[in-house]
């Protein structure tokens, strides 16, 4: 069976590393490269930890690149600093230098080049803001036709957002973080004709990380990837945490687990609703993951992390 050609973009949050650990276990996916956007993270340890995770999984054929784009509304430092802990975990630090190649050119240029050189259209899985994809499209607009689909963790359609109204003064709380970091970049991608499938908060609100979830992972910690996943989740137990990116990544592995629904939407780019994915008749058609079989979802990720 031909493998699915794919580029992963992520933004170095705890959830993003868990998604890398899920994606790189999928036998049917040909990961052409991973591009890290400096959003919910500090970029140097984020790139480093990504390479070390690929080493641990024996998947060091996929190069890792550092995007140099910038957002408009920075993620809180308290979210971003977990990456230093992950990059320092003993399980990832037995080698002096990662084997997984580090790309020399900026991540957005690397993404544009990979797409230009691709023999067939490539799926992009993005678990961070869309800024790097928007930048790649600026570098080479011709790559638009080489993107088969963007599968994105982003947006809040008919539920409140997750940007804190008090911490982020002046906002109305309607927006999801990956859009809020750079609403203009998201809107740039919305202006293309690339098929977009989002995994919005509407669905991810159903997958909180609970103590029972963490214990279930602990019971299979004889597997190095489960052990690492459990350590990652331990970093975020003090806050409300969801499997946002992991659920999105699961769609690449098991699309049949999901029901999709089409929406017409616009991205609000300024003012107190900036970053909102507003449902509006006549807006840009996208698909959203609408329903998931939760039992199958949990069975899948626990099986995939049994390695
Ligand atoms: Ca993320």
PDB file of C-alpha atoms in Angstrom, residues 18 21 56 86 89-92 214 216-235 301-302 304-307:
ATOM      1  CA  UNK A  18       2.671  13.548  22.484  1.00  0.00           C
ATOM      2  CA  UNK A  21       4.948  10.168  19.561  1.00  0.00           C
ATOM      3  CA  UNK A  56      13.982   7.191  20.724  1.00  0.00           C
ATOM      4  CA  UNK A  86      10.874  17.528  28.347  1.00  0.00           C
ATOM      5  CA  UNK A  89      14.131  14.015  30.558  1.00  0.00           C
ATOM      6  CA  UNK A  90      16.708  11.251  31.149  1.00  0.00           C
ATOM      7  CA  UNK A  91      14.957   8.938  28.675  1.00  0.00           C
ATOM      8  CA  UNK A  92      15.804  11.429  25.907  1.00  0.00           C
ATOM      9  CA  UNK A 214      -2.735   9.116  33.764  1.00  0.00           C
ATOM     10  CA  UNK A 216      -3.864   3.869  32.809  1.00  0.00           C
ATOM     11  CA  UNK A 217      -0.713   5.196  31.158  1.00  0.00           C
ATOM     12  CA  UNK A 218       1.284   4.485  34.315  1.00  0.00           C
ATOM     13  CA  UNK A 219       0.198   0.863  34.273  1.00  0.00           C
ATOM     14  CA  UNK A 220       1.890   0.366  30.909  1.00  0.00           C
ATOM     15  CA  UNK A 221       5.033   2.317  31.647  1.00  0.00           C
ATOM     16  CA  UNK A 222       7.189  -0.708  30.847  1.00  0.00           C
ATOM     17  CA  UNK A 223       6.910   0.676  27.309  1.00  0.00           C
ATOM     18  CA  UNK A 224       9.373   3.574  26.885  1.00  0.00           C
ATOM     19  CA  UNK A 225       6.885   5.665  24.870  1.00  0.00           C
ATOM     20  CA  UNK A 226       4.177   5.221  27.516  1.00  0.00           C
ATOM     21  CA  UNK A 227       6.698   6.143  30.194  1.00  0.00           C
ATOM     22  CA  UNK A 228       7.654   9.284  28.281  1.00  0.00           C
ATOM     23  CA  UNK A 229       4.002  10.165  27.619  1.00  0.00           C
ATOM     24  CA  UNK A 230       3.218   9.775  31.310  1.00  0.00           C
ATOM     25  CA  UNK A 231       6.069  12.106  32.247  1.00  0.00           C
ATOM     26  CA  UNK A 232       4.839  14.679  29.723  1.00  0.00           C
ATOM     27  CA  UNK A 233       1.325  14.613  31.149  1.00  0.00           C
ATOM     28  CA  UNK A 234       2.694  14.889  34.685  1.00  0.00           C
ATOM     29  CA  UNK A 235       3.982  18.360  33.756  1.00  0.00           C
ATOM     30  CA  UNK A 301      -3.607   5.870  21.612  1.00  0.00           C
ATOM     31  CA  UNK A 302      -2.846   3.425  24.425  1.00  0.00           C
ATOM     32  CA  UNK A 304       0.046   3.152  19.743  1.00  0.00           C
ATOM     33  CA  UNK A 305       2.052   4.175  22.802  1.00  0.00           C
ATOM     34  CA  UNK A 306       2.709   0.509  23.728  1.00  0.00           C
ATOM     35  CA  UNK A 307       6.160   0.612  22.213  1.00  0.00           C
TER      36      UNK A 307
END
